[in-house]
PDB file of N, CA and C in Angstrom:
ATOM      1  N   MET O   1      13.584   0.960  11.395  1.00  0.00           N
ATOM      2  CA  MET O   1      13.612  -0.303  12.020  1.00  0.00           C
ATOM      3  C   MET O   1      13.475  -0.037  13.511  1.00  0.00           C
ATOM      4  N   VAL O   2      12.756  -0.863  14.177  1.00  0.00           N
ATOM      5  CA  VAL O   2      12.562  -0.816  15.608  1.00  0.00           C
ATOM      6  C   VAL O   2      13.046  -2.170  16.151  1.00  0.00           C
ATOM      7  N   VAL O   3      13.940  -2.126  17.210  1.00  0.00           N
ATOM      8  CA  VAL O   3      14.389  -3.405  17.817  1.00  0.00           C
ATOM      9  C   VAL O   3      13.912  -3.288  19.287  1.00  0.00           C
ATOM     10  N   MET O   4      13.073  -4.264  19.607  1.00  0.00           N
ATOM     11  CA  MET O   4      12.482  -4.398  20.943  1.00  0.00           C
ATOM     12  C   MET O   4      12.845  -5.727  21.569  1.00  0.00           C
ATOM     13  N   VAL O   5      13.172  -5.810  22.805  1.00  0.00           N
ATOM     14  CA  VAL O   5      13.479  -7.018  23.526  1.00  0.00           C
ATOM     15  C   VAL O   5      12.480  -7.199  24.635  1.00  0.00           C
ATOM     16  N   GLU O   6      11.916  -8.439  24.662  1.00  0.00           N
ATOM     17  CA  GLU O   6      10.989  -8.766  25.767  1.00  0.00           C
ATOM     18  C   GLU O   6      11.604  -9.855  26.648  1.00  0.00           C
ATOM     19  N   ASN O   7      11.726  -9.575  27.907  1.00  0.00           N
ATOM     20  CA  ASN O   7      12.366 -10.533  28.829  1.00  0.00           C
ATOM     21  C   ASN O   7      11.175 -11.250  29.622  1.00  0.00           C
ATOM     22  N   ARG O   8      10.942 -12.511  29.313  1.00  0.00           N
ATOM     23  CA  ARG O   8       9.887 -13.256  29.908  1.00  0.00           C
ATOM     24  C   ARG O   8      10.374 -14.101  31.113  1.00  0.00           C
ATOM     25  N   HIS O   9      11.658 -13.971  31.415  1.00  0.00           N
ATOM     26  CA  HIS O   9      12.261 -14.657  32.588  1.00  0.00           C
ATOM     27  C   HIS O   9      11.774 -14.015  33.869  1.00  0.00           C
ATOM     28  N   GLU O  10      11.490 -14.846  34.846  1.00  0.00           N
ATOM     29  CA  GLU O  10      10.954 -14.309  36.086  1.00  0.00           C
ATOM     30  C   GLU O  10      12.017 -13.769  37.041  1.00  0.00           C
ATOM     31  N   ASN O  11      13.268 -14.244  36.890  1.00  0.00           N
ATOM     32  CA  ASN O  11      14.352 -13.822  37.864  1.00  0.00           C
ATOM     33  C   ASN O  11      15.650 -13.595  37.157  1.00  0.00           C
ATOM     34  N   LYS O  12      15.688 -13.420  35.927  1.00  0.00           N
ATOM     35  CA  LYS O  12      16.965 -13.185  35.184  1.00  0.00           C
ATOM     36  C   LYS O  12      16.840 -11.929  34.350  1.00  0.00           C
ATOM     37  N   TRP O  13      17.923 -11.133  34.218  1.00  0.00           N
ATOM     38  CA  TRP O  13      18.012 -10.019  33.344  1.00  0.00           C
ATOM     39  C   TRP O  13      18.515 -10.563  31.917  1.00  0.00           C
ATOM     40  N   ILE O  14      18.242  -9.849  30.992  1.00  0.00           N
ATOM     41  CA  ILE O  14      18.814 -10.084  29.674  1.00  0.00           C
ATOM     42  C   ILE O  14      19.720  -8.942  29.345  1.00  0.00           C
ATOM     43  N   HIS O  15      20.914  -9.189  29.056  1.00  0.00           N
ATOM     44  CA  HIS O  15      21.790  -8.155  28.505  1.00  0.00           C
ATOM     45  C   HIS O  15      21.854  -8.325  27.044  1.00  0.00           C
ATOM     46  N   VAL O  16      21.654  -7.154  26.338  1.00  0.00           N
ATOM     47  CA  VAL O  16      21.574  -7.145  24.871  1.00  0.00           C
ATOM     48  C   VAL O  16      22.520  -6.124  24.274  1.00  0.00           C
ATOM     49  N   LYS O  17      23.376  -6.620  23.375  1.00  0.00           N
ATOM     50  CA  LYS O  17      24.162  -5.688  22.588  1.00  0.00           C
ATOM     51  C   LYS O  17      23.498  -5.670  21.152  1.00  0.00           C
ATOM     52  N   CYS O  18      23.338  -4.431  20.697  1.00  0.00           N
ATOM     53  CA  CYS O  18      22.751  -4.174  19.367  1.00  0.00           C
ATOM     54  C   CYS O  18      23.755  -3.294  18.540  1.00  0.00           C
ATOM     55  N   ASP O  19      24.379  -3.972  17.469  1.00  0.00           N
ATOM     56  CA  ASP O  19      25.422  -3.297  16.749  1.00  0.00           C
ATOM     57  C   ASP O  19      24.889  -3.030  15.350  1.00  0.00           C
ATOM     58  N   CYS O  20      24.566  -1.772  15.010  1.00  0.00           N
ATOM     59  CA  CYS O  20      24.111  -1.359  13.742  1.00  0.00           C
ATOM     60  C   CYS O  20      25.150  -0.477  13.012  1.00  0.00           C
ATOM     61  N   GLN O  21      26.397  -0.581  13.345  1.00  0.00           N
ATOM     62  CA  GLN O  21      27.470   0.305  12.902  1.00  0.00           C
ATOM     63  C   GLN O  21      27.700   0.146  11.348  1.00  0.00           C
ATOM     64  N   GLU O  22      27.305  -0.998  10.792  1.00  0.00           N
ATOM     65  CA  GLU O  22      27.483  -1.234   9.329  1.00  0.00           C
ATOM     66  C   GLU O  22      26.336  -0.615   8.477  1.00  0.00           C
ATOM     67  N   SER O  23      25.412  -0.007   9.150  1.00  0.00           N
ATOM     68  CA  SER O  23      24.350   0.640   8.412  1.00  0.00           C
ATOM     69  C   SER O  23      24.752   1.899   7.736  1.00  0.00           C
ATOM     70  N   TYR O  24      24.042   2.362   6.764  1.00  0.00           N
ATOM     71  CA  TYR O  24      24.354   3.497   5.959  1.00  0.00           C
ATOM     72  C   TYR O  24      23.182   4.473   5.846  1.00  0.00           C
ATOM     73  N   ASN O  25      23.512   5.744   6.083  1.00  0.00           N
ATOM     74  CA  ASN O  25      22.504   6.820   5.915  1.00  0.00           C
ATOM     75  C   ASN O  25      21.271   6.646   6.842  1.00  0.00           C
ATOM     76  N   VAL O  26      21.508   6.310   8.024  1.00  0.00           N
ATOM     77  CA  VAL O  26      20.479   6.177   9.111  1.00  0.00           C
ATOM     78  C   VAL O  26      20.953   6.934  10.398  1.00  0.00           C
ATOM     79  N   VAL O  27      19.912   7.295  11.145  1.00  0.00           N
ATOM     80  CA  VAL O  27      20.192   7.960  12.413  1.00  0.00           C
ATOM     81  C   VAL O  27      19.426   7.092  13.525  1.00  0.00           C
ATOM     82  N   SER O  28      20.013   7.128  14.711  1.00  0.00           N
ATOM     83  CA  SER O  28      19.456   6.338  15.807  1.00  0.00           C
ATOM     84  C   SER O  28      18.875   7.252  16.866  1.00  0.00           C
ATOM     85  N   THR O  29      17.736   6.887  17.421  1.00  0.00           N
ATOM     86  CA  THR O  29      17.196   7.604  18.586  1.00  0.00           C
ATOM     87  C   THR O  29      18.071   7.660  19.808  1.00  0.00           C
ATOM     88  N   ARG O  30      19.039   6.754  19.889  1.00  0.00           N
ATOM     89  CA  ARG O  30      19.953   6.735  20.977  1.00  0.00           C
ATOM     90  C   ARG O  30      21.234   7.528  20.767  1.00  0.00           C
ATOM     91  N   GLY O  31      21.364   8.119  19.521  1.00  0.00           N
ATOM     92  CA  GLY O  31      22.525   8.877  19.235  1.00  0.00           C
ATOM     93  C   GLY O  31      23.694   8.079  18.907  1.00  0.00           C
ATOM     94  N   GLU O  32      23.633   6.824  18.925  1.00  0.00           N
ATOM     95  CA  GLU O  32      24.752   5.842  18.662  1.00  0.00           C
ATOM     96  C   GLU O  32      24.217   4.731  17.835  1.00  0.00           C
ATOM     97  N   LEU O  33      25.046   4.089  17.091  1.00  0.00           N
ATOM     98  CA  LEU O  33      24.565   2.865  16.299  1.00  0.00           C
ATOM     99  C   LEU O  33      25.005   1.583  17.031  1.00  0.00           C
ATOM    100  N   LYS O  34      25.648   1.731  18.178  1.00  0.00           N
ATOM    101  CA  LYS O  34      25.896   0.496  19.006  1.00  0.00           C
ATOM    102  C   LYS O  34      25.416   0.767  20.372  1.00  0.00           C
ATOM    103  N   THR O  35      24.537  -0.138  20.879  1.00  0.00           N
ATOM    104  CA  THR O  35      23.921   0.007  22.174  1.00  0.00           C
ATOM    105  C   THR O  35      24.075  -1.207  23.029  1.00  0.00           C
ATOM    106  N   VAL O  36      24.073  -1.045  24.406  1.00  0.00           N
ATOM    107  CA  VAL O  36      24.107  -2.161  25.277  1.00  0.00           C
ATOM    108  C   VAL O  36      23.080  -1.951  26.388  1.00  0.00           C
ATOM    109  N   ASP O  37      22.234  -2.831  26.664  1.00  0.00           N
ATOM    110  CA  ASP O  37      21.135  -2.671  27.591  1.00  0.00           C
ATOM    111  C   ASP O  37      20.966  -3.866  28.490  1.00  0.00           C
ATOM    112  N   SER O  38      20.440  -3.638  29.690  1.00  0.00           N
ATOM    113  CA  SER O  38      20.067  -4.704  30.519  1.00  0.00           C
ATOM    114  C   SER O  38      18.571  -4.582  30.767  1.00  0.00           C
ATOM    115  N   VAL O  39      17.860  -5.552  30.289  1.00  0.00           N
ATOM    116  CA  VAL O  39      16.329  -5.559  30.451  1.00  0.00           C
ATOM    117  C   VAL O  39      15.970  -6.442  31.635  1.00  0.00           C
ATOM    118  N   PRO O  40      15.261  -5.770  32.624  1.00  0.00           N
ATOM    119  CA  PRO O  40      14.817  -6.526  33.786  1.00  0.00           C
ATOM    120  C   PRO O  40      13.900  -7.600  33.606  1.00  0.00           C
ATOM    121  N   PRO O  41      13.801  -8.533  34.567  1.00  0.00           N
ATOM    122  CA  PRO O  41      12.771  -9.658  34.464  1.00  0.00           C
ATOM    123  C   PRO O  41      11.352  -9.123  34.223  1.00  0.00           C
ATOM    124  N   LEU O  42      10.654  -9.819  33.344  1.00  0.00           N
ATOM    125  CA  LEU O  42       9.232  -9.572  33.053  1.00  0.00           C
ATOM    126  C   LEU O  42       8.996  -8.137  32.497  1.00  0.00           C
ATOM    127  N   GLN O  43       9.953  -7.567  31.758  1.00  0.00           N
ATOM    128  CA  GLN O  43       9.801  -6.295  31.180  1.00  0.00           C
ATOM    129  C   GLN O  43      10.232  -6.386  29.705  1.00  0.00           C
ATOM    130  N   ARG O  44       9.857  -5.303  28.962  1.00  0.00           N
ATOM    131  CA  ARG O  44      10.234  -5.199  27.597  1.00  0.00           C
ATOM    132  C   ARG O  44      10.780  -3.787  27.368  1.00  0.00           C
ATOM    133  N   GLN O  45      11.650  -3.657  26.393  1.00  0.00           N
ATOM    134  CA  GLN O  45      12.324  -2.339  26.138  1.00  0.00           C
ATOM    135  C   GLN O  45      12.539  -2.253  24.644  1.00  0.00           C
ATOM    136  N   VAL O  46      12.219  -1.024  24.153  1.00  0.00           N
ATOM    137  CA  VAL O  46      12.669  -0.624  22.786  1.00  0.00           C
ATOM    138  C   VAL O  46      14.163  -0.264  22.993  1.00  0.00           C
ATOM    139  N   ILE O  47      14.972  -1.033  22.199  1.00  0.00           N
ATOM    140  CA  ILE O  47      16.444  -0.910  22.268  1.00  0.00           C
ATOM    141  C   ILE O  47      16.944   0.236  21.388  1.00  0.00           C
ATOM    142  N   ILE O  48      16.447   0.276  20.161  1.00  0.00           N
ATOM    143  CA  ILE O  48      16.854   1.333  19.179  1.00  0.00           C
ATOM    144  C   ILE O  48      15.817   1.508  18.148  1.00  0.00           C
ATOM    145  N   VAL O  49      15.722   2.662  17.606  1.00  0.00           N
ATOM    146  CA  VAL O  49      14.932   2.979  16.347  1.00  0.00           C
ATOM    147  C   VAL O  49      15.801   3.603  15.397  1.00  0.00           C
ATOM    148  N   LEU O  50      15.836   3.123  14.212  1.00  0.00           N
ATOM    149  CA  LEU O  50      16.702   3.706  13.160  1.00  0.00           C
ATOM    150  C   LEU O  50      15.760   4.240  12.071  1.00  0.00           C
ATOM    151  N   THR O  51      16.082   5.372  11.629  1.00  0.00           N
ATOM    152  CA  THR O  51      15.366   6.025  10.436  1.00  0.00           C
ATOM    153  C   THR O  51      16.347   6.581   9.476  1.00  0.00           C
ATOM    154  N   GLN O  52      15.858   6.730   8.215  1.00  0.00           N
ATOM    155  CA  GLN O  52      16.682   7.272   7.139  1.00  0.00           C
ATOM    156  C   GLN O  52      17.082   8.679   7.505  1.00  0.00           C
ATOM    157  N   LEU O  53      18.366   8.986   7.245  1.00  0.00           N
ATOM    158  CA  LEU O  53      18.889  10.337   7.558  1.00  0.00           C
ATOM    159  C   LEU O  53      18.602  11.298   6.442  1.00  0.00           C
ATOM    160  N   GLU O  54      19.160  11.005   5.250  1.00  0.00           N
ATOM    161  CA  GLU O  54      19.011  11.855   4.152  1.00  0.00           C
ATOM    162  C   GLU O  54      17.998  11.251   3.161  1.00  0.00           C
ATOM    163  N   GLY O  55      16.895  11.911   2.939  1.00  0.00           N
ATOM    164  CA  GLY O  55      15.800  11.347   2.161  1.00  0.00           C
ATOM    165  C   GLY O  55      16.096  11.232   0.701  1.00  0.00           C
ATOM    166  N   SER O  56      17.009  11.935   0.145  1.00  0.00           N
ATOM    167  CA  SER O  56      17.204  11.876  -1.278  1.00  0.00           C
ATOM    168  C   SER O  56      18.131  10.743  -1.736  1.00  0.00           C
ATOM    169  N   GLY O  57      18.812  10.129  -0.724  1.00  0.00           N
ATOM    170  CA  GLY O  57      19.765   9.026  -1.090  1.00  0.00           C
ATOM    171  C   GLY O  57      19.202   7.706  -0.590  1.00  0.00           C
ATOM    172  N   GLY O  58      19.972   6.635  -0.840  1.00  0.00           N
ATOM    173  CA  GLY O  58      19.547   5.295  -0.406  1.00  0.00           C
ATOM    174  C   GLY O  58      19.996   5.136   1.018  1.00  0.00           C
ATOM    175  N   PHE O  59      19.606   4.052   1.546  1.00  0.00           N
ATOM    176  CA  PHE O  59      20.031   3.661   2.938  1.00  0.00           C
ATOM    177  C   PHE O  59      20.039   2.146   3.043  1.00  0.00           C
ATOM    178  N   SER O  60      20.799   1.704   3.993  1.00  0.00           N
ATOM    179  CA  SER O  60      20.697   0.273   4.313  1.00  0.00           C
ATOM    180  C   SER O  60      20.902   0.089   5.831  1.00  0.00           C
ATOM    181  N   ILE O  61      20.313  -0.970   6.367  1.00  0.00           N
ATOM    182  CA  ILE O  61      20.319  -1.228   7.804  1.00  0.00           C
ATOM    183  C   ILE O  61      20.902  -2.654   7.939  1.00  0.00           C
ATOM    184  N   ALA O  62      21.894  -2.615   8.763  1.00  0.00           N
ATOM    185  CA  ALA O  62      22.522  -3.935   9.169  1.00  0.00           C
ATOM    186  C   ALA O  62      22.539  -3.972  10.715  1.00  0.00           C
ATOM    187  N   HIS O  63      22.129  -5.077  11.279  1.00  0.00           N
ATOM    188  CA  HIS O  63      22.099  -5.181  12.744  1.00  0.00           C
ATOM    189  C   HIS O  63      22.639  -6.546  13.119  1.00  0.00           C
ATOM    190  N   ARG O  64      23.292  -6.545  14.311  1.00  0.00           N
ATOM    191  CA  ARG O  64      23.849  -7.781  14.883  1.00  0.00           C
ATOM    192  C   ARG O  64      23.463  -7.714  16.391  1.00  0.00           C
ATOM    193  N   LEU O  65      22.678  -8.663  16.800  1.00  0.00           N
ATOM    194  CA  LEU O  65      22.238  -8.731  18.198  1.00  0.00           C
ATOM    195  C   LEU O  65      22.988  -9.899  18.949  1.00  0.00           C
ATOM    196  N   THR O  66      23.431  -9.554  20.137  1.00  0.00           N
ATOM    197  CA  THR O  66      24.076 -10.533  21.013  1.00  0.00           C
ATOM    198  C   THR O  66      23.385 -10.452  22.356  1.00  0.00           C
ATOM    199  N   HIS O  67      23.098 -11.533  23.051  1.00  0.00           N
ATOM    200  CA  HIS O  67      22.458 -11.462  24.281  1.00  0.00           C
ATOM    201  C   HIS O  67      22.952 -12.527  25.246  1.00  0.00           C
ATOM    202  N   ARG O  68      22.681 -12.279  26.473  1.00  0.00           N
ATOM    203  CA  ARG O  68      23.106 -13.194  27.519  1.00  0.00           C
ATOM    204  C   ARG O  68      22.174 -13.067  28.729  1.00  0.00           C
ATOM    205  N   LEU O  69      21.990 -14.108  29.452  1.00  0.00           N
ATOM    206  CA  LEU O  69      21.223 -14.065  30.751  1.00  0.00           C
ATOM    207  C   LEU O  69      22.121 -13.607  31.897  1.00  0.00           C
ATOM    208  N   ALA O  70      21.605 -12.900  32.821  1.00  0.00           N
ATOM    209  CA  ALA O  70      22.372 -12.418  33.986  1.00  0.00           C
ATOM    210  C   ALA O  70      21.612 -12.482  35.232  1.00  0.00           C
ATOM    211  N   ASN O  71      22.262 -12.608  36.361  1.00  0.00           N
ATOM    212  CA  ASN O  71      21.602 -12.641  37.690  1.00  0.00           C
ATOM    213  C   ASN O  71      21.382 -11.237  38.266  1.00  0.00           C
ATOM    214  N   SER O  72      21.912 -10.202  37.670  1.00  0.00           N
ATOM    215  CA  SER O  72      21.725  -8.865  38.121  1.00  0.00           C
ATOM    216  C   SER O  72      21.655  -7.840  36.936  1.00  0.00           C
ATOM    217  N   GLY O  73      21.285  -6.646  37.185  1.00  0.00           N
ATOM    218  CA  GLY O  73      21.059  -5.728  36.094  1.00  0.00           C
ATOM    219  C   GLY O  73      22.331  -5.052  35.567  1.00  0.00           C
ATOM    220  N   GLY O  74      23.384  -4.962  36.283  1.00  0.00           N
ATOM    221  CA  GLY O  74      24.640  -4.349  35.835  1.00  0.00           C
ATOM    222  C   GLY O  74      25.181  -5.039  34.615  1.00  0.00           C
ATOM    223  N   LEU O  75      25.753  -4.186  33.676  1.00  0.00           N
ATOM    224  CA  LEU O  75      26.308  -4.710  32.457  1.00  0.00           C
ATOM    225  C   LEU O  75      27.647  -5.433  32.599  1.00  0.00           C
ATOM    226  N   HIS O  76      28.292  -5.194  33.745  1.00  0.00           N
ATOM    227  CA  HIS O  76      29.557  -5.865  34.046  1.00  0.00           C
ATOM    228  C   HIS O  76      30.583  -5.520  32.962  1.00  0.00           C
ATOM    229  N   ASP O  77      31.104  -6.522  32.274  1.00  0.00           N
ATOM    230  CA  ASP O  77      32.171  -6.389  31.260  1.00  0.00           C
ATOM    231  C   ASP O  77      31.608  -5.862  29.930  1.00  0.00           C
ATOM    232  N   TRP O  78      30.354  -5.578  29.795  1.00  0.00           N
ATOM    233  CA  TRP O  78      29.790  -5.116  28.591  1.00  0.00           C
ATOM    234  C   TRP O  78      29.623  -3.589  28.574  1.00  0.00           C
ATOM    235  N   GLY O  79      29.765  -2.882  29.682  1.00  0.00           N
ATOM    236  CA  GLY O  79      29.578  -1.456  29.745  1.00  0.00           C
ATOM    237  C   GLY O  79      30.271  -0.840  30.872  1.00  0.00           C
ATOM    238  N   PRO O  80      30.103   0.507  31.050  1.00  0.00           N
ATOM    239  CA  PRO O  80      30.756   1.235  32.116  1.00  0.00           C
ATOM    240  C   PRO O  80      30.312   0.615  33.440  1.00  0.00           C
ATOM    241  N   PRO O  81      31.207   0.804  34.476  1.00  0.00           N
ATOM    242  CA  PRO O  81      30.899   0.276  35.790  1.00  0.00           C
ATOM    243  C   PRO O  81      29.543   0.794  36.316  1.00  0.00           C
ATOM    244  N   SER O  82      28.783  -0.143  36.911  1.00  0.00           N
ATOM    245  CA  SER O  82      27.458   0.092  37.456  1.00  0.00           C
ATOM    246  C   SER O  82      26.402   0.647  36.523  1.00  0.00           C
ATOM    247  N   SER O  83      26.614   0.469  35.255  1.00  0.00           N
ATOM    248  CA  SER O  83      25.610   1.007  34.277  1.00  0.00           C
ATOM    249  C   SER O  83      24.638  -0.089  33.842  1.00  0.00           C
ATOM    250  N   THR O  84      23.449   0.279  33.435  1.00  0.00           N
ATOM    251  CA  THR O  84      22.483  -0.706  32.923  1.00  0.00           C
ATOM    252  C   THR O  84      22.108  -0.413  31.479  1.00  0.00           C
ATOM    253  N   HIS O  85      22.550   0.774  30.950  1.00  0.00           N
ATOM    254  CA  HIS O  85      22.278   1.123  29.561  1.00  0.00           C
ATOM    255  C   HIS O  85      23.499   1.941  29.056  1.00  0.00           C
ATOM    256  N   TYR O  86      23.915   1.595  27.796  1.00  0.00           N
ATOM    257  CA  TYR O  86      24.845   2.446  27.165  1.00  0.00           C
ATOM    258  C   TYR O  86      24.597   2.549  25.716  1.00  0.00           C
ATOM    259  N   PRO O  87      24.455   3.674  25.172  1.00  0.00           N
ATOM    260  CA  PRO O  87      24.562   5.071  25.840  1.00  0.00           C
ATOM    261  C   PRO O  87      23.442   5.148  26.857  1.00  0.00           C
ATOM    262  N   PRO O  88      23.571   6.092  27.848  1.00  0.00           N
ATOM    263  CA  PRO O  88      22.461   6.239  28.847  1.00  0.00           C
ATOM    264  C   PRO O  88      21.164   6.691  28.144  1.00  0.00           C
ATOM    265  N   ILE O  89      20.004   6.340  28.794  1.00  0.00           N
ATOM    266  CA  ILE O  89      18.745   6.653  28.062  1.00  0.00           C
ATOM    267  C   ILE O  89      17.994   7.772  28.840  1.00  0.00           C
ATOM    268  N   GLU O  90      18.677   8.568  29.592  1.00  0.00           N
ATOM    269  CA  GLU O  90      17.918   9.651  30.302  1.00  0.00           C
ATOM    270  C   GLU O  90      17.305  10.614  29.345  1.00  0.00           C
ATOM    271  N   ASN O  91      17.889  11.028  28.265  1.00  0.00           N
ATOM    272  CA  ASN O  91      17.290  11.992  27.409  1.00  0.00           C
ATOM    273  C   ASN O  91      16.203  11.338  26.513  1.00  0.00           C
ATOM    274  N   VAL O  92      16.123  10.060  26.383  1.00  0.00           N
ATOM    275  CA  VAL O  92      15.148   9.359  25.587  1.00  0.00           C
ATOM    276  C   VAL O  92      14.347   8.374  26.355  1.00  0.00           C
ATOM    277  N   SER O  93      14.179   8.617  27.703  1.00  0.00           N
ATOM    278  CA  SER O  93      13.624   7.642  28.530  1.00  0.00           C
ATOM    279  C   SER O  93      12.147   7.336  28.232  1.00  0.00           C
ATOM    280  N   GLU O  94      11.363   8.229  27.688  1.00  0.00           N
ATOM    281  CA  GLU O  94       9.996   7.968  27.417  1.00  0.00           C
ATOM    282  C   GLU O  94       9.869   6.847  26.367  1.00  0.00           C
ATOM    283  N   LEU O  95      10.792   6.735  25.515  1.00  0.00           N
ATOM    284  CA  LEU O  95      10.678   5.713  24.423  1.00  0.00           C
ATOM    285  C   LEU O  95      11.484   4.425  24.863  1.00  0.00           C
ATOM    286  N   HIS O  96      12.640   4.613  25.561  1.00  0.00           N
ATOM    287  CA  HIS O  96      13.549   3.533  25.751  1.00  0.00           C
ATOM    288  C   HIS O  96      13.582   2.940  27.089  1.00  0.00           C
ATOM    289  N   SER O  97      12.800   3.404  28.105  1.00  0.00           N
ATOM    290  CA  SER O  97      12.768   2.829  29.356  1.00  0.00           C
ATOM    291  C   SER O  97      12.142   1.437  29.388  1.00  0.00           C
ATOM    292  N   PRO O  98      12.614   0.459  30.191  1.00  0.00           N
ATOM    293  CA  PRO O  98      11.936  -0.812  30.342  1.00  0.00           C
ATOM    294  C   PRO O  98      10.580  -0.631  30.880  1.00  0.00           C
ATOM    295  N   ARG O  99       9.569  -1.464  30.366  1.00  0.00           N
ATOM    296  CA  ARG O  99       8.232  -1.446  30.815  1.00  0.00           C
ATOM    297  C   ARG O  99       7.697  -2.843  31.188  1.00  0.00           C
ATOM    298  N   MET O 100       6.865  -2.916  32.093  1.00  0.00           N
ATOM    299  CA  MET O 100       6.316  -4.192  32.543  1.00  0.00           C
ATOM    300  C   MET O 100       5.566  -4.817  31.412  1.00  0.00           C
ATOM    301  N   ILE O 101       5.698  -6.153  31.279  1.00  0.00           N
ATOM    302  CA  ILE O 101       4.894  -6.932  30.311  1.00  0.00           C
ATOM    303  C   ILE O 101       3.523  -7.140  30.938  1.00  0.00           C
ATOM    304  N   THR O 102       2.512  -6.734  30.215  1.00  0.00           N
ATOM    305  CA  THR O 102       1.127  -6.907  30.777  1.00  0.00           C
ATOM    306  C   THR O 102       0.344  -7.885  29.925  1.00  0.00           C
TER     307      THR O 102
END
């Protein structure tokens, strides 16, 4: 499963919580099953990619998305101070960095 958010607002950020902790036998590209991100104006971001962990067993994917509009990029009460992504995306930035909508 791939979850992508597209922010078409011209001057607002979208804060997104993605909770997949009730999933079974899956692994996340972010290393966590719960993520929080701030998507800048007029950009899109791949939030999480989930794949089956053990091929011989079954799997299930459950996800819950929560979002809010914000006037700035910081996650405020949704994440660590002055952060825009949790967990951080430095190690997976090629896939998870926000990109301009073209």
